[in-house]
Amino acid sequence: MGINFHDGKNRHTYTTRIANDSWMEAVKKIVSIEKVTNAADIGCGGGIYVKALADMGVPCIVGVDFSQSNLDGAVENCKDYKNIYFKHGNAFDTLLEENRYDLVLARALIHHLRNIEFCFKEAHRILKHGGVYFVQDRTPEDCSLPGDLEHIRGYIFERFPSLLEKEKVRRHKSEIVKESLIS
């Protein structure tokens, strides 16, 4: 049983963490953050990574989520940031302007979607020519890694193998993601 993203009781579920410094450093190695003027985080949840992008120096960020409850939590989480905005939309129809964003982030999103091609087409629509689409999610192979300090879930899956099987089913294989991105 998964989390009910729309239940008001869960609006703080994705607001209580902060992005790890190593995540921000990894992004900076891939994206020239100083050149990013507008960014969009699709499936922004409670605004953790929207806030991280703002802390990295992105001047204007919009977070989009399909759950109004998540957005309510994100607004609270990011209330001290004047350069962060939120919009109710979804990965297939963000309701954002075409050809506007230098960076589009989809972090921990695609495992919730059956058809990732529609999500990728929407990201392509809103991304500026030459912009960066940053997709980060676990693959079935990643979920199968043995437990260690960097992969705590591996310990859980070793202890409860039936959870690993459920997790693998909802994850897209790397090859499928790559093929969908190319198309």
PDB file of C-alpha atoms in Angstrom:
ATOM      1  CA  MET A   1       0.000   0.000   0.000  1.00  0.00           C
ATOM      2  CA  GLY A   2       1.476   3.345  -1.078  1.00  0.00           C
ATOM      3  CA  ILE A   3       1.136   6.776   0.414  1.00  0.00           C
ATOM      4  CA  ASN A   4      -1.999   8.718  -0.436  1.00  0.00           C
ATOM      5  CA  PHE A   5      -0.414  11.885  -1.811  1.00  0.00           C
ATOM      6  CA  HIS A   6      -3.757  13.719  -1.700  1.00  0.00           C
ATOM      7  CA  ASP A   7      -4.512  13.108   1.982  1.00  0.00           C
ATOM      8  CA  GLY A   8      -4.052  16.363   3.893  1.00  0.00           C
ATOM      9  CA  LYS A   9      -2.495  14.443   6.777  1.00  0.00           C
ATOM     10  CA  ASN A  10       0.459  13.678   4.508  1.00  0.00           C
ATOM     11  CA  ARG A  11       1.225  17.230   3.385  1.00  0.00           C
ATOM     12  CA  HIS A  12       4.431  17.354   5.437  1.00  0.00           C
ATOM     13  CA  THR A  13       5.658  13.881   4.401  1.00  0.00           C
ATOM     14  CA  TYR A  14       8.003  15.297   1.754  1.00  0.00           C
ATOM     15  CA  THR A  15       8.961  18.541   3.493  1.00  0.00           C
ATOM     16  CA  THR A  16      11.004  17.381   6.456  1.00  0.00           C
ATOM     17  CA  ARG A  17      14.276  16.583   4.686  1.00  0.00           C
ATOM     18  CA  ILE A  18      16.875  18.715   2.970  1.00  0.00           C
ATOM     19  CA  ALA A  19      18.778  17.851  -0.175  1.00  0.00           C
ATOM     20  CA  ASN A  20      22.130  16.308   0.576  1.00  0.00           C
ATOM     21  CA  ASP A  21      25.207  18.403  -0.254  1.00  0.00           C
ATOM     22  CA  SER A  22      26.501  15.527  -2.379  1.00  0.00           C
ATOM     23  CA  TRP A  23      23.332  15.775  -4.521  1.00  0.00           C
ATOM     24  CA  MET A  24      23.924  19.482  -5.076  1.00  0.00           C
ATOM     25  CA  GLU A  25      27.574  18.868  -5.977  1.00  0.00           C
ATOM     26  CA  ALA A  26      26.583  16.117  -8.424  1.00  0.00           C
ATOM     27  CA  VAL A  27      24.081  18.463 -10.107  1.00  0.00           C
ATOM     28  CA  LYS A  28      26.728  21.186 -10.402  1.00  0.00           C
ATOM     29  CA  LYS A  29      29.009  18.725 -12.220  1.00  0.00           C
ATOM     30  CA  ILE A  30      26.283  18.078 -14.801  1.00  0.00           C
ATOM     31  CA  VAL A  31      24.562  21.461 -15.054  1.00  0.00           C
ATOM     32  CA  SER A  32      26.127  24.928 -15.309  1.00  0.00           C
ATOM     33  CA  ILE A  33      23.910  26.301 -12.549  1.00  0.00           C
ATOM     34  CA  GLU A  34      25.182  29.861 -13.058  1.00  0.00           C
ATOM     35  CA  LYS A  35      23.603  29.778 -16.555  1.00  0.00           C
ATOM     36  CA  VAL A  36      20.193  28.616 -15.296  1.00  0.00           C
ATOM     37  CA  THR A  37      17.696  31.465 -14.994  1.00  0.00           C
ATOM     38  CA  ASN A  38      14.480  29.432 -14.838  1.00  0.00           C
ATOM     39  CA  ALA A  39      14.025  25.903 -13.545  1.00  0.00           C
ATOM     40  CA  ALA A  40      11.027  23.622 -13.107  1.00  0.00           C
ATOM     41  CA  ASP A  41      10.765  20.675 -10.733  1.00  0.00           C
ATOM     42  CA  ILE A  42       8.075  18.299 -11.985  1.00  0.00           C
ATOM     43  CA  GLY A  43       6.680  16.138  -9.201  1.00  0.00           C
ATOM     44  CA  CYS A  44       8.161  18.520  -6.645  1.00  0.00           C
ATOM     45  CA  GLY A  45       6.454  16.933  -3.650  1.00  0.00           C
ATOM     46  CA  GLY A  46       7.134  19.042  -0.578  1.00  0.00           C
ATOM     47  CA  GLY A  47       9.644  21.328  -2.283  1.00  0.00           C
ATOM     48  CA  ILE A  48      12.891  19.798  -1.012  1.00  0.00           C
ATOM     49  CA  TYR A  49      14.693  20.027  -4.353  1.00  0.00           C
ATOM     50  CA  VAL A  50      13.028  23.276  -5.387  1.00  0.00           C
ATOM     51  CA  LYS A  51      14.580  24.745  -2.259  1.00  0.00           C
ATOM     52  CA  ALA A  52      17.935  23.118  -3.067  1.00  0.00           C
ATOM     53  CA  LEU A  53      17.943  24.700  -6.542  1.00  0.00           C
ATOM     54  CA  ALA A  54      17.233  28.088  -4.969  1.00  0.00           C
ATOM     55  CA  ASP A  55      20.055  27.552  -2.465  1.00  0.00           C
ATOM     56  CA  MET A  56      22.342  26.712  -5.405  1.00  0.00           C
ATOM     57  CA  GLY A  57      21.597  30.127  -6.918  1.00  0.00           C
ATOM     58  CA  VAL A  58      18.852  29.518  -9.480  1.00  0.00           C
ATOM     59  CA  PRO A  59      16.966  32.839  -9.653  1.00  0.00           C
ATOM     60  CA  CYS A  60      13.479  31.499 -10.462  1.00  0.00           C
ATOM     61  CA  ILE A  61      12.072  28.024  -9.796  1.00  0.00           C
ATOM     62  CA  VAL A  62       8.586  26.615 -10.194  1.00  0.00           C
ATOM     63  CA  GLY A  63       7.531  23.373  -8.572  1.00  0.00           C
ATOM     64  CA  VAL A  64       4.692  21.363 -10.114  1.00  0.00           C
ATOM     65  CA  ASP A  65       2.844  18.554  -8.401  1.00  0.00           C
ATOM     66  CA  PHE A  66      -0.438  16.734  -8.958  1.00  0.00           C
ATOM     67  CA  SER A  67      -1.223  16.680  -5.242  1.00  0.00           C
ATOM     68  CA  GLN A  68      -2.627  19.867  -3.771  1.00  0.00           C
ATOM     69  CA  SER A  69      -1.761  18.500  -0.347  1.00  0.00           C
ATOM     70  CA  ASN A  70       1.903  18.166  -1.376  1.00  0.00           C
ATOM     71  CA  LEU A  71       1.823  21.678  -2.791  1.00  0.00           C
ATOM     72  CA  ASP A  72       0.364  23.047   0.440  1.00  0.00           C
ATOM     73  CA  GLY A  73       3.267  21.473   2.317  1.00  0.00           C
ATOM     74  CA  ALA A  74       5.751  22.798  -0.248  1.00  0.00           C
ATOM     75  CA  VAL A  75       4.414  26.344   0.097  1.00  0.00           C
ATOM     76  CA  GLU A  76       4.908  26.135   3.857  1.00  0.00           C
ATOM     77  CA  ASN A  77       8.346  24.544   3.430  1.00  0.00           C
ATOM     78  CA  CYS A  78       9.535  27.281   1.060  1.00  0.00           C
ATOM     79  CA  LYS A  79       7.724  30.276   2.542  1.00  0.00           C
ATOM     80  CA  ASP A  80      10.970  32.223   3.096  1.00  0.00           C
ATOM     81  CA  TYR A  81      11.988  31.990  -0.580  1.00  0.00           C
ATOM     82  CA  LYS A  82      10.745  34.782  -2.842  1.00  0.00           C
ATOM     83  CA  ASN A  83      12.042  33.126  -6.015  1.00  0.00           C
ATOM     84  CA  ILE A  84      10.043  29.900  -5.680  1.00  0.00           C
ATOM     85  CA  TYR A  85       6.554  29.389  -7.100  1.00  0.00           C
ATOM     86  CA  PHE A  86       4.242  26.403  -7.210  1.00  0.00           C
ATOM     87  CA  LYS A  87       1.661  25.240  -9.693  1.00  0.00           C
ATOM     88  CA  HIS A  88      -0.907  22.471  -9.574  1.00  0.00           C
ATOM     89  CA  GLY A  89      -0.342  20.260 -12.614  1.00  0.00           C
ATOM     90  CA  ASN A  90       1.036  16.869 -13.493  1.00  0.00           C
ATOM     91  CA  ALA A  91       3.914  15.262 -15.364  1.00  0.00           C
ATOM     92  CA  PHE A  92       1.844  14.927 -18.547  1.00  0.00           C
ATOM     93  CA  ASP A  93       0.366  18.438 -18.440  1.00  0.00           C
ATOM     94  CA  THR A  94       2.372  20.843 -16.301  1.00  0.00           C
ATOM     95  CA  LEU A  95       0.393  23.871 -17.480  1.00  0.00           C
ATOM     96  CA  LEU A  96       3.743  25.648 -17.822  1.00  0.00           C
ATOM     97  CA  GLU A  97       4.822  27.870 -20.692  1.00  0.00           C
ATOM     98  CA  GLU A  98       6.481  26.258 -23.692  1.00  0.00           C
ATOM     99  CA  ASN A  99      10.236  26.683 -24.309  1.00  0.00           C
ATOM    100  CA  ARG A 100      10.843  28.558 -21.042  1.00  0.00           C
ATOM    101  CA  TYR A 101      13.047  26.533 -18.676  1.00  0.00           C
ATOM    102  CA  ASP A 102      16.823  26.102 -18.744  1.00  0.00           C
ATOM    103  CA  LEU A 103      16.558  23.161 -16.355  1.00  0.00           C
ATOM    104  CA  VAL A 104      13.733  20.700 -15.815  1.00  0.00           C
ATOM    105  CA  LEU A 105      14.099  18.306 -12.899  1.00  0.00           C
ATOM    106  CA  ALA A 106      12.224  15.028 -12.511  1.00  0.00           C
ATOM    107  CA  ARG A 107      13.569  13.515  -9.307  1.00  0.00           C
ATOM    108  CA  ALA A 108      11.955  10.363  -7.890  1.00  0.00           C
ATOM    109  CA  LEU A 109       9.035  10.868 -10.244  1.00  0.00           C
ATOM    110  CA  ILE A 110       9.036   8.367 -13.085  1.00  0.00           C
ATOM    111  CA  HIS A 111       8.558   5.272 -10.934  1.00  0.00           C
ATOM    112  CA  HIS A 112       5.052   6.628 -10.229  1.00  0.00           C
ATOM    113  CA  LEU A 113       4.231   6.730 -13.963  1.00  0.00           C
ATOM    114  CA  ARG A 114       3.306   3.902 -16.296  1.00  0.00           C
ATOM    115  CA  ASN A 115       3.902   5.844 -19.500  1.00  0.00           C
ATOM    116  CA  ILE A 116       7.092   7.825 -19.132  1.00  0.00           C
ATOM    117  CA  GLU A 117       7.100   8.935 -22.781  1.00  0.00           C
ATOM    118  CA  PHE A 118       4.253  11.403 -22.146  1.00  0.00           C
ATOM    119  CA  CYS A 119       6.180  12.810 -19.205  1.00  0.00           C
ATOM    120  CA  PHE A 120       9.321  13.196 -21.308  1.00  0.00           C
ATOM    121  CA  LYS A 121       7.369  14.876 -24.139  1.00  0.00           C
ATOM    122  CA  GLU A 122       5.940  17.397 -21.697  1.00  0.00           C
ATOM    123  CA  ALA A 123       9.392  18.136 -20.272  1.00  0.00           C
ATOM    124  CA  HIS A 124      10.714  18.605 -23.821  1.00  0.00           C
ATOM    125  CA  ARG A 125       7.865  21.024 -24.537  1.00  0.00           C
ATOM    126  CA  ILE A 126       8.684  23.328 -21.611  1.00  0.00           C
ATOM    127  CA  LEU A 127      12.478  23.032 -21.885  1.00  0.00           C
ATOM    128  CA  LYS A 128      14.402  25.740 -23.742  1.00  0.00           C
ATOM    129  CA  HIS A 129      16.447  24.608 -26.725  1.00  0.00           C
ATOM    130  CA  GLY A 130      19.813  23.630 -25.260  1.00  0.00           C
ATOM    131  CA  GLY A 131      18.356  23.232 -21.772  1.00  0.00           C
ATOM    132  CA  VAL A 132      18.974  20.294 -19.453  1.00  0.00           C
ATOM    133  CA  TYR A 133      16.410  17.670 -18.517  1.00  0.00           C
ATOM    134  CA  PHE A 134      17.620  16.031 -15.325  1.00  0.00           C
ATOM    135  CA  VAL A 135      15.895  12.692 -14.607  1.00  0.00           C
ATOM    136  CA  GLN A 136      16.869  10.941 -11.397  1.00  0.00           C
ATOM    137  CA  ASP A 137      15.179   7.781 -10.193  1.00  0.00           C
ATOM    138  CA  ARG A 138      16.067   4.305  -9.042  1.00  0.00           C
ATOM    139  CA  THR A 139      16.133   1.423 -11.487  1.00  0.00           C
ATOM    140  CA  PRO A 140      15.294  -2.218 -10.720  1.00  0.00           C
ATOM    141  CA  GLU A 141      19.026  -2.914 -10.870  1.00  0.00           C
ATOM    142  CA  ASP A 142      19.760  -0.132  -8.390  1.00  0.00           C
ATOM    143  CA  CYS A 143      17.187  -1.516  -5.967  1.00  0.00           C
ATOM    144  CA  SER A 144      18.992  -4.870  -6.058  1.00  0.00           C
ATOM    145  CA  LEU A 145      22.315  -3.472  -4.831  1.00  0.00           C
ATOM    146  CA  PRO A 146      23.502  -4.965  -1.534  1.00  0.00           C
ATOM    147  CA  GLY A 147      22.999  -2.888   1.584  1.00  0.00           C
ATOM    148  CA  ASP A 148      25.721  -0.471   2.649  1.00  0.00           C
ATOM    149  CA  LEU A 149      26.033   3.056   4.040  1.00  0.00           C
ATOM    150  CA  GLU A 150      25.116   4.527   0.645  1.00  0.00           C
ATOM    151  CA  HIS A 151      22.265   2.105  -0.052  1.00  0.00           C
ATOM    152  CA  ILE A 152      20.379   1.564   3.185  1.00  0.00           C
ATOM    153  CA  ARG A 153      17.392   0.169   1.281  1.00  0.00           C
ATOM    154  CA  GLY A 154      19.551  -2.790   0.294  1.00  0.00           C
ATOM    155  CA  TYR A 155      19.513  -3.943   3.924  1.00  0.00           C
ATOM    156  CA  ILE A 156      15.719  -3.700   4.016  1.00  0.00           C
ATOM    157  CA  PHE A 157      15.354  -5.616   0.759  1.00  0.00           C
ATOM    158  CA  GLU A 158      17.777  -8.303   1.986  1.00  0.00           C
ATOM    159  CA  ARG A 159      15.622  -8.755   5.082  1.00  0.00           C
ATOM    160  CA  PHE A 160      12.292  -8.560   3.223  1.00  0.00           C
ATOM    161  CA  PRO A 161      12.783  -9.952  -0.318  1.00  0.00           C
ATOM    162  CA  SER A 162       9.086  -9.654  -1.173  1.00  0.00           C
ATOM    163  CA  LEU A 163       9.437  -5.859  -0.866  1.00  0.00           C
ATOM    164  CA  LEU A 164      12.290  -5.933  -3.369  1.00  0.00           C
ATOM    165  CA  GLU A 165      10.108  -7.751  -5.894  1.00  0.00           C
ATOM    166  CA  LYS A 166       7.363  -5.127  -5.509  1.00  0.00           C
ATOM    167  CA  GLU A 167       9.925  -2.349  -5.844  1.00  0.00           C
ATOM    168  CA  LYS A 168      11.427  -3.835  -9.000  1.00  0.00           C
ATOM    169  CA  VAL A 169       8.014  -4.036 -10.674  1.00  0.00           C
ATOM    170  CA  ARG A 170       7.324  -0.316 -10.261  1.00  0.00           C
ATOM    171  CA  ARG A 171      10.735   0.826 -11.530  1.00  0.00           C
ATOM    172  CA  HIS A 172      11.638   1.421 -15.179  1.00  0.00           C
ATOM    173  CA  LYS A 173      14.727  -0.300 -16.530  1.00  0.00           C
ATOM    174  CA  SER A 174      17.556   1.993 -17.619  1.00  0.00           C
ATOM    175  CA  GLU A 175      17.258   0.879 -21.247  1.00  0.00           C
ATOM    176  CA  ILE A 176      13.555   1.772 -21.347  1.00  0.00           C
ATOM    177  CA  VAL A 177      14.232   5.212 -19.846  1.00  0.00           C
ATOM    178  CA  LYS A 178      17.020   5.886 -22.345  1.00  0.00           C
ATOM    179  CA  GLU A 179      14.908   4.752 -25.306  1.00  0.00           C
ATOM    180  CA  SER A 180      11.977   6.874 -24.157  1.00  0.00           C
ATOM    181  CA  LEU A 181      14.171   9.926 -23.691  1.00  0.00           C
ATOM    182  CA  ILE A 182      15.614   9.529 -27.188  1.00  0.00           C
ATOM    183  CA  SER A 183      12.177   9.145 -28.783  1.00  0.00           C
TER     184      SER A 183
END
